[in-house]
mmCIF file of C-alpha atoms and ligand atoms in Angstrom:
data_model
loop_
_atom_site.group_PDB
_atom_site.id
_atom_site.type_symbol
_atom_site.label_atom_id
_atom_site.label_comp_id
_atom_site.label_asym_id
_atom_site.label_seq_id
_atom_site.Cartn_x
_atom_site.Cartn_y
_atom_site.Cartn_z
ATOM 1 C CA UNK A 1 8.049 -5.162 15.814
ATOM 2 C CA UNK A 2 6.574 -2.713 12.947
ATOM 3 C CA UNK A 3 7.217 0.084 10.346
ATOM 4 C CA UNK A 4 7.685 2.518 13.838
ATOM 5 C CA UNK A 5 11.233 1.044 15.104
ATOM 6 C CA UNK A 6 12.249 -0.115 11.021
ATOM 7 C CA UNK A 7 15.458 0.614 9.683
ATOM 8 C CA UNK A 8 14.852 -1.111 6.711
ATOM 9 C CA UNK A 9 18.567 -3.188 7.234
ATOM 10 C CA UNK A 10 18.861 -7.127 7.500
ATOM 11 C CA UNK A 11 21.456 -8.888 9.717
ATOM 12 C CA UNK A 12 21.361 -12.360 8.961
ATOM 13 C CA UNK A 13 18.474 -13.685 9.463
ATOM 14 C CA UNK A 14 16.274 -10.937 10.678
ATOM 15 C CA UNK A 15 14.853 -8.203 8.401
ATOM 16 C CA UNK A 16 15.061 -4.221 8.324
ATOM 17 C CA UNK A 17 11.795 -5.067 11.128
ATOM 18 C CA UNK A 18 12.893 -7.753 13.650
ATOM 19 C CA UNK A 19 14.699 -7.102 16.405
ATOM 20 C CA UNK A 20 16.733 -9.413 19.384
ATOM 21 C CA UNK A 21 14.163 -9.399 22.173
ATOM 22 C CA UNK A 22 16.358 -7.270 25.024
ATOM 23 C CA UNK A 23 16.672 -9.085 28.017
ATOM 24 C CA UNK A 24 14.433 -6.287 30.498
ATOM 25 C CA UNK A 25 16.157 -8.709 33.756
ATOM 26 C CA UNK A 26 18.481 -5.403 35.679
ATOM 27 C CA UNK A 27 16.963 -2.437 33.262
ATOM 28 C CA UNK A 28 16.325 -0.570 36.613
ATOM 29 C CA UNK A 29 19.951 -0.045 36.970
ATOM 30 C CA UNK A 30 20.644 1.568 33.570
ATOM 31 C CA UNK A 31 21.043 4.925 35.429
ATOM 32 C CA UNK A 32 23.536 3.576 37.576
ATOM 33 C CA UNK A 33 25.369 0.936 35.864
ATOM 34 C CA UNK A 34 25.883 3.479 32.295
ATOM 35 C CA UNK A 35 24.737 7.205 32.876
ATOM 36 C CA UNK A 36 21.629 7.361 31.114
ATOM 37 C CA UNK A 37 18.132 6.075 30.172
ATOM 38 C CA UNK A 38 18.196 5.864 26.916
ATOM 39 C CA UNK A 39 16.128 2.329 25.456
ATOM 40 C CA UNK A 40 15.530 -0.093 22.400
ATOM 41 C CA UNK A 41 17.863 -0.596 19.671
ATOM 42 C CA UNK A 42 19.052 2.871 18.776
ATOM 43 C CA UNK A 43 17.990 4.105 21.778
ATOM 44 C CA UNK A 44 15.777 6.578 20.954
ATOM 45 C CA UNK A 45 13.210 5.766 24.085
ATOM 46 C CA UNK A 46 14.442 7.929 27.194
ATOM 47 C CA UNK A 47 12.475 6.502 29.545
ATOM 48 C CA UNK A 48 11.006 2.759 29.552
ATOM 49 C CA UNK A 49 7.955 5.001 28.864
ATOM 50 C CA UNK A 50 8.621 5.705 25.867
ATOM 51 C CA UNK A 51 10.371 2.277 24.965
ATOM 52 C CA UNK A 52 6.647 0.463 25.468
ATOM 53 C CA UNK A 53 4.803 3.288 22.840
ATOM 54 C CA UNK A 54 7.072 2.958 19.913
ATOM 55 C CA UNK A 55 6.183 -1.639 20.659
ATOM 56 C CA UNK A 56 4.564 -1.883 17.515
ATOM 57 C CA UNK A 57 4.036 -5.039 15.010
ATOM 58 C CA UNK A 58 3.361 -8.476 16.804
ATOM 59 C CA UNK A 59 4.467 -6.278 19.681
ATOM 60 C CA UNK A 60 1.591 -3.634 19.297
ATOM 61 C CA UNK A 61 -1.715 -5.134 21.692
ATOM 62 C CA UNK A 62 0.961 -5.584 24.703
ATOM 63 C CA UNK A 63 1.155 -1.979 23.140
ATOM 64 C CA UNK A 64 -2.066 -0.965 22.836
ATOM 65 C CA UNK A 65 -3.427 -2.398 26.210
ATOM 66 C CA UNK A 66 -0.137 -0.239 28.529
ATOM 67 C CA UNK A 67 -2.062 2.613 27.066
ATOM 68 C CA UNK A 68 -5.239 1.501 28.447
ATOM 69 C CA UNK A 69 -4.478 1.630 31.412
ATOM 70 C CA UNK A 70 -4.958 3.927 34.469
ATOM 71 C CA UNK A 71 -1.728 5.942 36.413
ATOM 72 C CA UNK A 72 -1.602 4.223 38.962
ATOM 73 C CA UNK A 73 -0.915 0.773 36.757
ATOM 74 C CA UNK A 74 1.124 2.579 34.680
ATOM 75 C CA UNK A 75 3.365 3.254 37.638
ATOM 76 C CA UNK A 76 2.685 0.254 39.518
ATOM 77 C CA UNK A 77 4.455 -1.916 35.849
ATOM 78 C CA UNK A 78 7.340 1.045 35.040
ATOM 79 C CA UNK A 79 8.088 -0.025 39.142
ATOM 80 C CA UNK A 80 7.512 -3.330 38.263
ATOM 81 C CA UNK A 81 10.459 -3.266 35.656
ATOM 82 C CA UNK A 82 12.360 -0.906 37.499
ATOM 83 C CA UNK A 83 12.260 -4.437 39.715
ATOM 84 C CA UNK A 84 13.773 -6.984 37.771
HETATM 85 C C1 HEM B 101 3.823 -4.721 28.691
HETATM 86 C C2 HEM B 101 4.354 -5.964 28.210
HETATM 87 C C3 HEM B 101 5.851 -5.263 27.652
HETATM 88 C C4 HEM B 101 6.815 -4.481 28.355
HETATM 89 C C5 HEM B 101 6.756 -3.879 29.619
HETATM 90 C C6 HEM B 101 8.064 -4.514 27.278
HETATM 91 C C7 HEM B 101 9.196 -3.482 27.974
HETATM 92 C C8 HEM B 101 10.287 -3.227 26.816
HETATM 93 C C9 HEM B 101 11.511 -2.531 27.081
HETATM 94 C C10 HEM B 101 11.031 -1.744 28.266
HETATM 95 C C11 HEM B 101 12.522 -2.642 26.369
HETATM 96 C C12 HEM B 101 13.125 -1.160 25.820
HETATM 97 C C13 HEM B 101 14.346 -3.197 26.003
HETATM 98 C C14 HEM B 101 16.010 -2.318 25.865
HETATM 99 O O1 HEM B 101 16.022 -1.002 25.966
HETATM 100 O O2 HEM B 101 16.682 -2.941 26.931
HETATM 101 C C15 HEM B 101 11.558 -3.954 25.265
HETATM 102 C C16 HEM B 101 12.225 -3.865 23.868
HETATM 103 C C17 HEM B 101 11.810 -5.090 23.463
HETATM 104 N N1 HEM B 101 10.804 -5.354 23.081
HETATM 105 FE FE1 HEM B 101 9.323 -5.184 24.359
HETATM 106 N N2 HEM B 101 7.724 -5.389 26.572
HETATM 107 C C18 HEM B 101 6.521 -5.833 26.561
HETATM 108 C C19 HEM B 101 5.825 -6.186 25.338
HETATM 109 C C20 HEM B 101 6.673 -7.215 24.713
HETATM 110 C C21 HEM B 101 6.111 -8.050 23.303
HETATM 111 C C22 HEM B 101 4.195 -8.920 23.542
HETATM 112 C C23 HEM B 101 7.189 -7.959 22.010
HETATM 113 C C24 HEM B 101 7.244 -9.175 21.352
HETATM 114 C C25 HEM B 101 6.131 -10.027 20.973
HETATM 115 C C26 HEM B 101 8.174 -7.247 22.633
HETATM 116 C C27 HEM B 101 9.508 -7.696 22.248
HETATM 117 C C28 HEM B 101 10.699 -6.084 21.946
HETATM 118 C C29 HEM B 101 11.976 -6.669 21.538
HETATM 119 C C30 HEM B 101 11.725 -7.260 20.436
HETATM 120 C C31 HEM B 101 12.311 -5.369 22.297
HETATM 121 C C32 HEM B 101 13.849 -4.360 21.376
HETATM 122 C C33 HEM B 101 13.439 -3.090 20.075
HETATM 123 C C34 HEM B 101 14.799 -2.817 20.109
HETATM 124 O O3 HEM B 101 15.495 -3.615 20.730
HETATM 125 O O4 HEM B 101 14.497 -1.821 19.135
HETATM 126 N N3 HEM B 101 7.669 -6.854 23.812
HETATM 127 N N4 HEM B 101 10.648 -3.931 25.783
#
């Protein structure tokens, strides 16, 4: 996921910049079920938008495409994530 998320702490077969791909199903219920909206492996992202913007490495292209969307398109993507 790139240098931005890397902690350089390998774990089993994962090197220090590889993370388990999080299941997105139910992510819109995070506030209701967990009482917060913090995302990514260490909770650094305060919103879904911030979580997407931390994507790097193999996910850099997806992050870059997100930044090229206009606001209604970004809002639609976030609404979709929250509906999963
Ligand atoms: C439009 C495309 C994408 C969206 C909207 C998206 C969204 C998200 C969100 C919201 C999270 C946080 C999940 C959580 O904390 O529970 C996440 C995490 C993650 N995503 Fe994506 N993602 C996208 C594309 C990708 C791609 C292309 C890859 C890999 C090639 C990827 C790999 C990951 C990984 C490994 C994590 C966990 C990172 C960590 O915990 O630090 N994602 N994604």
